[in-house]
Amino acid sequence: MYLAGLSWKKAERLLSDGTIAVMPLGSVEEHGPIGPLGTDYLIPEEFARRIEASFPNDVVVLPAMPYGYAPTLTSFPGTIDIGIETLTAVLNGIATGMLRSGVRKFLFLNGHGGNNVALDRVALEIYRAGGQAATIDWWILAGQLNREWIGGHGAGQEAAMMMALRPEWVDRSDLCDAEVNHFSDALRNTHLHQISFGGGFVRMIRDVRDSVPTGGFGGPDESSAATPEWGDRMFDAVTEYIEAFIREFLKLDVGR
Ligand SMILES: [Zn+2]
């Protein structure tokens, strides 16, 4: 069921401590030269749509939260960063509304790494209120399910998903190789904020436009490797995983 489609009477009847509130969330931000700005919430929203179809009675899908915490991407046109405090406050309000309606289990389908600090804070609040939250970062999960699917940001993995989901929104004519401004020969960016040095990694934060002017970077493949077929395979495999997790999560008794 979709929360947006219920009347309050139905919500009163159907929502319970056995229901899992599934919430997609992401960010509106640059995704490399060809990735749509909405990539991070559109993909989790599609997972939620598929999950609702499989669990129409046990799951309530919440409207997606499109905006997130993306402070290092704001130099790119179109990026919106609502800040960590705002995101945390919004998520807390949503959690409170669901808890008050009797829901105790939450599954956050996250499409953007920057949101994790807020998600962990809210998840702990939910726990302290007698519930239990789970978060799935799909792009990390995809790489765990198949090493060839490891992704970065705005590179092949995300472009492939968007080609499968909204092909008309991915314009390959702007495709280009990632341009990377390394700090030095010894301090090289291996991800947006990850520097390889002496056999290990160091985290060095800067505005992404200074380190990766093209905006897309990471994973074994650049955007040029993206195909809709690769996206379809990831959609299917990750959905299957989430559904298996939901079956286990439904068995948990978290009412305290
Ligand atoms: Zn993204």
PDB file of C-alpha atoms and ligand atoms in Angstrom:
ATOM      1  CA  MET A   1       0.000   0.000   0.000  1.00  0.00           C
ATOM      2  CA  TYR A   2       0.994   3.597  -0.526  1.00  0.00           C
ATOM      3  CA  LEU A   3       0.648   5.982   2.402  1.00  0.00           C
ATOM      4  CA  ALA A   4      -0.410   8.723  -0.006  1.00  0.00           C
ATOM      5  CA  GLY A   5      -3.360   6.612  -1.153  1.00  0.00           C
ATOM      6  CA  LEU A   6      -4.821   5.803   2.268  1.00  0.00           C
ATOM      7  CA  SER A   7      -7.559   7.733   4.024  1.00  0.00           C
ATOM      8  CA  TRP A   8      -6.973   8.234   7.758  1.00  0.00           C
ATOM      9  CA  LYS A   9      -9.659   5.638   8.399  1.00  0.00           C
ATOM     10  CA  LYS A  10      -7.774   3.126   6.294  1.00  0.00           C
ATOM     11  CA  ALA A  11      -4.487   4.139   7.893  1.00  0.00           C
ATOM     12  CA  GLU A  12      -6.040   3.490  11.302  1.00  0.00           C
ATOM     13  CA  ARG A  13      -7.218   0.062  10.190  1.00  0.00           C
ATOM     14  CA  LEU A  14      -4.202  -1.065   8.177  1.00  0.00           C
ATOM     15  CA  LEU A  15      -1.100   0.341   9.867  1.00  0.00           C
ATOM     16  CA  SER A  16       0.209  -1.668  12.805  1.00  0.00           C
ATOM     17  CA  ASP A  17       3.370  -2.807  14.557  1.00  0.00           C
ATOM     18  CA  GLY A  18       3.569  -5.531  11.924  1.00  0.00           C
ATOM     19  CA  THR A  19       3.759  -3.011   9.059  1.00  0.00           C
ATOM     20  CA  ILE A  20       7.082  -1.980   7.538  1.00  0.00           C
ATOM     21  CA  ALA A  21       7.254   1.678   6.477  1.00  0.00           C
ATOM     22  CA  VAL A  22       9.428   1.754   3.360  1.00  0.00           C
ATOM     23  CA  MET A  23      10.896   5.135   2.615  1.00  0.00           C
ATOM     24  CA  PRO A  24      12.927   5.954  -0.481  1.00  0.00           C
ATOM     25  CA  LEU A  25      15.295   8.888  -0.154  1.00  0.00           C
ATOM     26  CA  GLY A  26      18.056  10.459  -2.164  1.00  0.00           C
ATOM     27  CA  SER A  27      19.331  13.822  -3.268  1.00  0.00           C
ATOM     28  CA  VAL A  28      18.943  16.272  -6.127  1.00  0.00           C
ATOM     29  CA  GLU A  29      22.539  16.725  -7.231  1.00  0.00           C
ATOM     30  CA  GLU A  30      24.969  16.475 -10.097  1.00  0.00           C
ATOM     31  CA  HIS A  31      25.602  12.973 -11.362  1.00  0.00           C
ATOM     32  CA  GLY A  32      28.434  13.356 -13.795  1.00  0.00           C
ATOM     33  CA  PRO A  33      28.145  14.575 -17.376  1.00  0.00           C
ATOM     34  CA  ILE A  34      25.138  12.436 -18.358  1.00  0.00           C
ATOM     35  CA  GLY A  35      23.393  11.455 -15.111  1.00  0.00           C
ATOM     36  CA  PRO A  36      20.050  13.144 -14.273  1.00  0.00           C
ATOM     37  CA  LEU A  37      20.010  15.316 -11.142  1.00  0.00           C
ATOM     38  CA  GLY A  38      17.252  13.150  -9.629  1.00  0.00           C
ATOM     39  CA  THR A  39      19.221   9.869  -9.930  1.00  0.00           C
ATOM     40  CA  ASP A  40      19.578   9.343  -6.168  1.00  0.00           C
ATOM     41  CA  TYR A  41      15.886   9.373  -5.293  1.00  0.00           C
ATOM     42  CA  LEU A  42      14.440   8.038  -8.560  1.00  0.00           C
ATOM     43  CA  ILE A  43      16.273   4.712  -8.206  1.00  0.00           C
ATOM     44  CA  PRO A  44      15.121   4.009  -4.595  1.00  0.00           C
ATOM     45  CA  GLU A  45      11.614   5.090  -5.600  1.00  0.00           C
ATOM     46  CA  GLU A  46      11.623   2.377  -8.262  1.00  0.00           C
ATOM     47  CA  PHE A  47      12.769  -0.243  -5.711  1.00  0.00           C
ATOM     48  CA  ALA A  48       9.886   0.863  -3.477  1.00  0.00           C
ATOM     49  CA  ARG A  49       7.402   0.532  -6.341  1.00  0.00           C
ATOM     50  CA  ARG A  50       8.559  -3.033  -7.009  1.00  0.00           C
ATOM     51  CA  ILE A  51       8.453  -3.917  -3.303  1.00  0.00           C
ATOM     52  CA  GLU A  52       4.937  -2.549  -2.886  1.00  0.00           C
ATOM     53  CA  ALA A  53       3.777  -4.845  -5.669  1.00  0.00           C
ATOM     54  CA  SER A  54       5.240  -7.861  -3.827  1.00  0.00           C
ATOM     55  CA  PHE A  55       4.055  -6.939  -0.305  1.00  0.00           C
ATOM     56  CA  PRO A  56       0.832  -4.955  -0.825  1.00  0.00           C
ATOM     57  CA  ASN A  57      -0.447  -5.641   2.721  1.00  0.00           C
ATOM     58  CA  ASP A  58       2.686  -5.755   4.871  1.00  0.00           C
ATOM     59  CA  VAL A  59       4.496  -2.715   3.548  1.00  0.00           C
ATOM     60  CA  VAL A  60       3.452   0.936   3.429  1.00  0.00           C
ATOM     61  CA  VAL A  61       5.479   2.952   0.942  1.00  0.00           C
ATOM     62  CA  LEU A  62       6.058   6.547   1.981  1.00  0.00           C
ATOM     63  CA  PRO A  63       6.491   9.363  -0.541  1.00  0.00           C
ATOM     64  CA  ALA A  64      10.159   9.681  -1.511  1.00  0.00           C
ATOM     65  CA  MET A  65      12.290  12.329   0.144  1.00  0.00           C
ATOM     66  CA  PRO A  66      14.016  13.834  -2.902  1.00  0.00           C
ATOM     67  CA  TYR A  67      16.367  16.258  -1.131  1.00  0.00           C
ATOM     68  CA  GLY A  68      19.410  15.380   0.908  1.00  0.00           C
ATOM     69  CA  TYR A  69      22.745  16.420   2.309  1.00  0.00           C
ATOM     70  CA  ALA A  70      25.198  17.191  -0.486  1.00  0.00           C
ATOM     71  CA  PRO A  71      27.477  20.035   0.660  1.00  0.00           C
ATOM     72  CA  THR A  72      30.481  19.174  -1.533  1.00  0.00           C
ATOM     73  CA  LEU A  73      28.500  19.158  -4.791  1.00  0.00           C
ATOM     74  CA  THR A  74      26.916  22.616  -4.628  1.00  0.00           C
ATOM     75  CA  SER A  75      29.325  24.138  -7.184  1.00  0.00           C
ATOM     76  CA  PHE A  76      27.526  22.193  -9.890  1.00  0.00           C
ATOM     77  CA  PRO A  77      24.410  23.828 -11.372  1.00  0.00           C
ATOM     78  CA  GLY A  78      21.166  22.164 -10.320  1.00  0.00           C
ATOM     79  CA  THR A  79      22.453  20.699  -7.053  1.00  0.00           C
ATOM     80  CA  ILE A  80      20.304  21.273  -3.949  1.00  0.00           C
ATOM     81  CA  ASP A  81      21.697  20.748  -0.456  1.00  0.00           C
ATOM     82  CA  ILE A  82      19.214  21.111   2.396  1.00  0.00           C
ATOM     83  CA  GLY A  83      21.836  20.588   5.114  1.00  0.00           C
ATOM     84  CA  ILE A  84      22.198  17.841   7.671  1.00  0.00           C
ATOM     85  CA  GLU A  85      20.072  19.534  10.369  1.00  0.00           C
ATOM     86  CA  THR A  86      17.121  20.057   8.020  1.00  0.00           C
ATOM     87  CA  LEU A  87      17.326  16.513   6.690  1.00  0.00           C
ATOM     88  CA  THR A  88      17.491  15.092  10.213  1.00  0.00           C
ATOM     89  CA  ALA A  89      14.505  17.217  11.299  1.00  0.00           C
ATOM     90  CA  VAL A  90      12.423  16.139   8.294  1.00  0.00           C
ATOM     91  CA  LEU A  91      13.232  12.454   8.824  1.00  0.00           C
ATOM     92  CA  ASN A  92      12.453  12.743  12.524  1.00  0.00           C
ATOM     93  CA  GLY A  93       9.075  14.285  11.711  1.00  0.00           C
ATOM     94  CA  ILE A  94       8.281  11.482   9.298  1.00  0.00           C
ATOM     95  CA  ALA A  95       9.343   8.818  11.795  1.00  0.00           C
ATOM     96  CA  THR A  96       7.266  10.444  14.538  1.00  0.00           C
ATOM     97  CA  GLY A  97       4.177  10.493  12.316  1.00  0.00           C
ATOM     98  CA  MET A  98       4.542   6.818  11.516  1.00  0.00           C
ATOM     99  CA  LEU A  99       5.298   5.810  15.125  1.00  0.00           C
ATOM    100  CA  ARG A 100       2.204   7.683  16.263  1.00  0.00           C
ATOM    101  CA  SER A 101       0.212   5.696  13.671  1.00  0.00           C
ATOM    102  CA  GLY A 102       1.368   2.438  15.208  1.00  0.00           C
ATOM    103  CA  VAL A 103       4.182   1.537  12.804  1.00  0.00           C
ATOM    104  CA  ARG A 104       7.336   0.198  14.484  1.00  0.00           C
ATOM    105  CA  LYS A 105       9.467  -1.009  11.580  1.00  0.00           C
ATOM    106  CA  PHE A 106      11.158   1.246   9.058  1.00  0.00           C
ATOM    107  CA  LEU A 107      13.172   0.453   5.965  1.00  0.00           C
ATOM    108  CA  PHE A 108      15.042   3.364   4.468  1.00  0.00           C
ATOM    109  CA  LEU A 109      15.953   2.778   0.823  1.00  0.00           C
ATOM    110  CA  ASN A 110      18.811   5.200   0.471  1.00  0.00           C
ATOM    111  CA  GLY A 111      20.296   6.447  -2.785  1.00  0.00           C
ATOM    112  CA  HIS A 112      22.831   8.932  -1.454  1.00  0.00           C
ATOM    113  CA  GLY A 113      25.805   8.371   0.854  1.00  0.00           C
ATOM    114  CA  GLY A 114      25.660  11.879   2.331  1.00  0.00           C
ATOM    115  CA  ASN A 115      22.331  11.024   3.981  1.00  0.00           C
ATOM    116  CA  ASN A 116      23.770   8.319   6.224  1.00  0.00           C
ATOM    117  CA  VAL A 117      24.704  10.540   9.169  1.00  0.00           C
ATOM    118  CA  ALA A 118      21.088  11.791   9.385  1.00  0.00           C
ATOM    119  CA  LEU A 119      19.684   8.301   8.810  1.00  0.00           C
ATOM    120  CA  ASP A 120      21.717   6.779  11.636  1.00  0.00           C
ATOM    121  CA  ARG A 121      20.593   9.523  14.013  1.00  0.00           C
ATOM    122  CA  VAL A 122      16.929   9.031  13.122  1.00  0.00           C
ATOM    123  CA  ALA A 123      17.262   5.237  13.236  1.00  0.00           C
ATOM    124  CA  LEU A 124      18.506   5.495  16.814  1.00  0.00           C
ATOM    125  CA  GLU A 125      15.588   7.787  17.720  1.00  0.00           C
ATOM    126  CA  ILE A 126      13.215   5.200  16.252  1.00  0.00           C
ATOM    127  CA  TYR A 127      14.892   2.479  18.300  1.00  0.00           C
ATOM    128  CA  ARG A 128      14.634   4.528  21.496  1.00  0.00           C
ATOM    129  CA  ALA A 129      10.927   5.043  20.752  1.00  0.00           C
ATOM    130  CA  GLY A 130      10.401   1.275  20.681  1.00  0.00           C
ATOM    131  CA  GLY A 131      10.867   0.648  16.965  1.00  0.00           C
ATOM    132  CA  GLN A 132      13.574  -0.623  14.657  1.00  0.00           C
ATOM    133  CA  ALA A 133      14.902   0.898  11.456  1.00  0.00           C
ATOM    134  CA  ALA A 134      16.975  -0.661   8.686  1.00  0.00           C
ATOM    135  CA  THR A 135      18.822   1.176   5.937  1.00  0.00           C
ATOM    136  CA  ILE A 136      19.866  -0.243   2.581  1.00  0.00           C
ATOM    137  CA  ASP A 137      22.358   1.703   0.478  1.00  0.00           C
ATOM    138  CA  TRP A 138      21.563   0.129  -2.888  1.00  0.00           C
ATOM    139  CA  TRP A 139      24.763   1.181  -4.716  1.00  0.00           C
ATOM    140  CA  ILE A 140      26.950  -0.463  -2.067  1.00  0.00           C
ATOM    141  CA  LEU A 141      24.717  -3.537  -1.954  1.00  0.00           C
ATOM    142  CA  ALA A 142      24.921  -3.913  -5.751  1.00  0.00           C
ATOM    143  CA  GLY A 143      28.728  -4.079  -5.525  1.00  0.00           C
ATOM    144  CA  GLN A 144      28.457  -6.674  -2.749  1.00  0.00           C
ATOM    145  CA  LEU A 145      26.111  -8.838  -4.817  1.00  0.00           C
ATOM    146  CA  ASN A 146      28.440  -8.691  -7.818  1.00  0.00           C
ATOM    147  CA  ARG A 147      31.941  -7.221  -7.739  1.00  0.00           C
ATOM    148  CA  GLU A 148      31.608  -6.138 -11.363  1.00  0.00           C
ATOM    149  CA  TRP A 149      28.797  -3.819 -10.285  1.00  0.00           C
ATOM    150  CA  ILE A 150      30.840  -1.760  -7.820  1.00  0.00           C
ATOM    151  CA  GLY A 151      29.959   1.882  -8.310  1.00  0.00           C
ATOM    152  CA  GLY A 152      31.242   5.343  -7.626  1.00  0.00           C
ATOM    153  CA  HIS A 153      29.378   8.596  -8.047  1.00  0.00           C
ATOM    154  CA  GLY A 154      27.737   9.618 -11.297  1.00  0.00           C
ATOM    155  CA  ALA A 155      29.654   6.938 -13.178  1.00  0.00           C
ATOM    156  CA  GLY A 156      28.706   3.704 -14.947  1.00  0.00           C
ATOM    157  CA  GLN A 157      26.675   2.048 -12.189  1.00  0.00           C
ATOM    158  CA  GLU A 158      24.233   4.917 -11.658  1.00  0.00           C
ATOM    159  CA  ALA A 159      24.068   5.812 -15.363  1.00  0.00           C
ATOM    160  CA  ALA A 160      23.147   2.180 -16.152  1.00  0.00           C
ATOM    161  CA  MET A 161      20.292   2.297 -13.629  1.00  0.00           C
ATOM    162  CA  MET A 162      18.947   5.519 -15.091  1.00  0.00           C
ATOM    163  CA  MET A 163      19.239   4.133 -18.632  1.00  0.00           C
ATOM    164  CA  ALA A 164      17.042   1.251 -17.523  1.00  0.00           C
ATOM    165  CA  LEU A 165      14.608   3.490 -15.631  1.00  0.00           C
ATOM    166  CA  ARG A 166      14.368   6.719 -17.638  1.00  0.00           C
ATOM    167  CA  PRO A 167      16.278   6.247 -20.905  1.00  0.00           C
ATOM    168  CA  GLU A 168      14.946   9.529 -22.287  1.00  0.00           C
ATOM    169  CA  TRP A 169      16.681  11.405 -19.452  1.00  0.00           C
ATOM    170  CA  VAL A 170      20.185  10.074 -20.176  1.00  0.00           C
ATOM    171  CA  ASP A 171      21.872  11.925 -23.025  1.00  0.00           C
ATOM    172  CA  ARG A 172      24.983  10.043 -24.089  1.00  0.00           C
ATOM    173  CA  SER A 173      26.159  12.880 -26.315  1.00  0.00           C
ATOM    174  CA  ASP A 174      27.629  14.618 -23.242  1.00  0.00           C
ATOM    175  CA  LEU A 175      29.633  11.538 -22.277  1.00  0.00           C
ATOM    176  CA  CYS A 176      33.273  12.180 -21.370  1.00  0.00           C
ATOM    177  CA  ASP A 177      36.016  10.491 -19.372  1.00  0.00           C
ATOM    178  CA  ALA A 178      36.391  11.512 -15.739  1.00  0.00           C
ATOM    179  CA  GLU A 179      38.830  14.373 -15.325  1.00  0.00           C
ATOM    180  CA  VAL A 180      40.608  14.146 -11.969  1.00  0.00           C
ATOM    181  CA  ASN A 181      42.795  16.763 -10.273  1.00  0.00           C
ATOM    182  CA  HIS A 182      44.964  14.675  -7.963  1.00  0.00           C
ATOM    183  CA  PHE A 183      46.664  16.443  -5.051  1.00  0.00           C
ATOM    184  CA  SER A 184      50.038  15.118  -6.244  1.00  0.00           C
ATOM    185  CA  ASP A 185      51.574  12.030  -7.843  1.00  0.00           C
ATOM    186  CA  ALA A 186      51.663  10.389  -4.396  1.00  0.00           C
ATOM    187  CA  LEU A 187      48.236  11.599  -3.227  1.00  0.00           C
ATOM    188  CA  ARG A 188      45.764  10.443  -5.830  1.00  0.00           C
ATOM    189  CA  ASN A 189      41.968  10.547  -5.648  1.00  0.00           C
ATOM    190  CA  THR A 190      40.574   7.034  -5.902  1.00  0.00           C
ATOM    191  CA  HIS A 191      37.077   8.296  -5.093  1.00  0.00           C
ATOM    192  CA  LEU A 192      35.488  11.714  -4.587  1.00  0.00           C
ATOM    193  CA  HIS A 193      37.054  12.207  -1.146  1.00  0.00           C
ATOM    194  CA  GLN A 194      39.306   9.162  -0.908  1.00  0.00           C
ATOM    195  CA  ILE A 195      43.043   9.489  -1.475  1.00  0.00           C
ATOM    196  CA  SER A 196      45.289   6.515  -1.989  1.00  0.00           C
ATOM    197  CA  PHE A 197      48.602   6.723  -0.154  1.00  0.00           C
ATOM    198  CA  GLY A 198      51.183   4.103   0.851  1.00  0.00           C
ATOM    199  CA  GLY A 199      48.955   1.077   0.434  1.00  0.00           C
ATOM    200  CA  GLY A 200      46.020   2.619   2.316  1.00  0.00           C
ATOM    201  CA  PHE A 201      43.404   5.319   1.968  1.00  0.00           C
ATOM    202  CA  VAL A 202      43.114   8.774   3.497  1.00  0.00           C
ATOM    203  CA  ARG A 203      39.950  10.890   3.459  1.00  0.00           C
ATOM    204  CA  MET A 204      40.482  14.439   2.200  1.00  0.00           C
ATOM    205  CA  ILE A 205      37.360  16.552   1.739  1.00  0.00           C
ATOM    206  CA  ARG A 206      37.105  19.292  -0.863  1.00  0.00           C
ATOM    207  CA  ASP A 207      34.526  20.686  -3.229  1.00  0.00           C
ATOM    208  CA  VAL A 208      34.032  17.962  -5.830  1.00  0.00           C
ATOM    209  CA  ARG A 209      34.292  20.448  -8.682  1.00  0.00           C
ATOM    210  CA  ASP A 210      37.914  21.065  -7.627  1.00  0.00           C
ATOM    211  CA  SER A 211      38.821  17.364  -7.520  1.00  0.00           C
ATOM    212  CA  VAL A 212      36.598  15.949 -10.274  1.00  0.00           C
ATOM    213  CA  PRO A 213      35.451  18.769 -12.604  1.00  0.00           C
ATOM    214  CA  THR A 214      33.346  16.357 -14.705  1.00  0.00           C
ATOM    215  CA  GLY A 215      31.436  15.311 -11.550  1.00  0.00           C
ATOM    216  CA  GLY A 216      31.381  11.572 -12.254  1.00  0.00           C
ATOM    217  CA  PHE A 217      34.000   9.205 -10.884  1.00  0.00           C
ATOM    218  CA  GLY A 218      34.630   5.825  -9.328  1.00  0.00           C
ATOM    219  CA  GLY A 219      33.952   2.157  -9.778  1.00  0.00           C
ATOM    220  CA  PRO A 220      35.666  -0.054 -12.299  1.00  0.00           C
ATOM    221  CA  ASP A 221      33.889   1.531 -15.253  1.00  0.00           C
ATOM    222  CA  GLU A 222      33.269   5.062 -16.384  1.00  0.00           C
ATOM    223  CA  SER A 223      29.840   6.106 -17.658  1.00  0.00           C
ATOM    224  CA  SER A 224      30.744   4.833 -21.142  1.00  0.00           C
ATOM    225  CA  ALA A 225      30.332   1.258 -19.868  1.00  0.00           C
ATOM    226  CA  ALA A 226      26.730   1.867 -18.812  1.00  0.00           C
ATOM    227  CA  THR A 227      23.983  -0.010 -20.618  1.00  0.00           C
ATOM    228  CA  PRO A 228      20.291  -0.384 -19.827  1.00  0.00           C
ATOM    229  CA  GLU A 229      20.782  -4.175 -19.632  1.00  0.00           C
ATOM    230  CA  TRP A 230      23.332  -3.734 -16.824  1.00  0.00           C
ATOM    231  CA  GLY A 231      20.825  -1.477 -15.071  1.00  0.00           C
ATOM    232  CA  ASP A 232      18.038  -4.031 -15.446  1.00  0.00           C
ATOM    233  CA  ARG A 233      20.211  -6.772 -13.946  1.00  0.00           C
ATOM    234  CA  MET A 234      21.031  -4.595 -10.941  1.00  0.00           C
ATOM    235  CA  PHE A 235      17.382  -3.594 -10.474  1.00  0.00           C
ATOM    236  CA  ASP A 236      16.346  -7.251 -10.443  1.00  0.00           C
ATOM    237  CA  ALA A 237      19.139  -8.492  -8.159  1.00  0.00           C
ATOM    238  CA  VAL A 238      18.874  -5.674  -5.625  1.00  0.00           C
ATOM    239  CA  THR A 239      15.061  -5.929  -5.539  1.00  0.00           C
ATOM    240  CA  GLU A 240      15.324  -9.663  -4.894  1.00  0.00           C
ATOM    241  CA  TYR A 241      17.728  -9.009  -2.022  1.00  0.00           C
ATOM    242  CA  ILE A 242      15.509  -6.313  -0.477  1.00  0.00           C
ATOM    243  CA  GLU A 243      12.486  -8.609  -0.711  1.00  0.00           C
ATOM    244  CA  ALA A 244      14.367 -11.427   1.032  1.00  0.00           C
ATOM    245  CA  PHE A 245      15.392  -8.976   3.749  1.00  0.00           C
ATOM    246  CA  ILE A 246      11.781  -7.791   4.157  1.00  0.00           C
ATOM    247  CA  ARG A 247      10.601 -11.383   4.637  1.00  0.00           C
ATOM    248  CA  GLU A 248      13.065 -11.713   7.544  1.00  0.00           C
ATOM    249  CA  PHE A 249      12.289  -8.269   8.926  1.00  0.00           C
ATOM    250  CA  LEU A 250       8.568  -9.082   8.958  1.00  0.00           C
ATOM    251  CA  LYS A 251       9.279 -12.018  11.285  1.00  0.00           C
ATOM    252  CA  LEU A 252      10.926  -9.776  13.902  1.00  0.00           C
ATOM    253  CA  ASP A 253       8.884  -8.752  16.875  1.00  0.00           C
ATOM    254  CA  VAL A 254      10.076  -5.249  17.657  1.00  0.00           C
ATOM    255  CA  GLY A 255       7.148  -3.939  19.685  1.00  0.00           C
ATOM    256  CA  ARG A 256       8.510  -2.961  23.108  1.00  0.00           C
TER     257      ARG A 256
HETATM  258 ZN    ZN B   1      24.172   9.297  -6.754  1.00  0.00          ZN
END
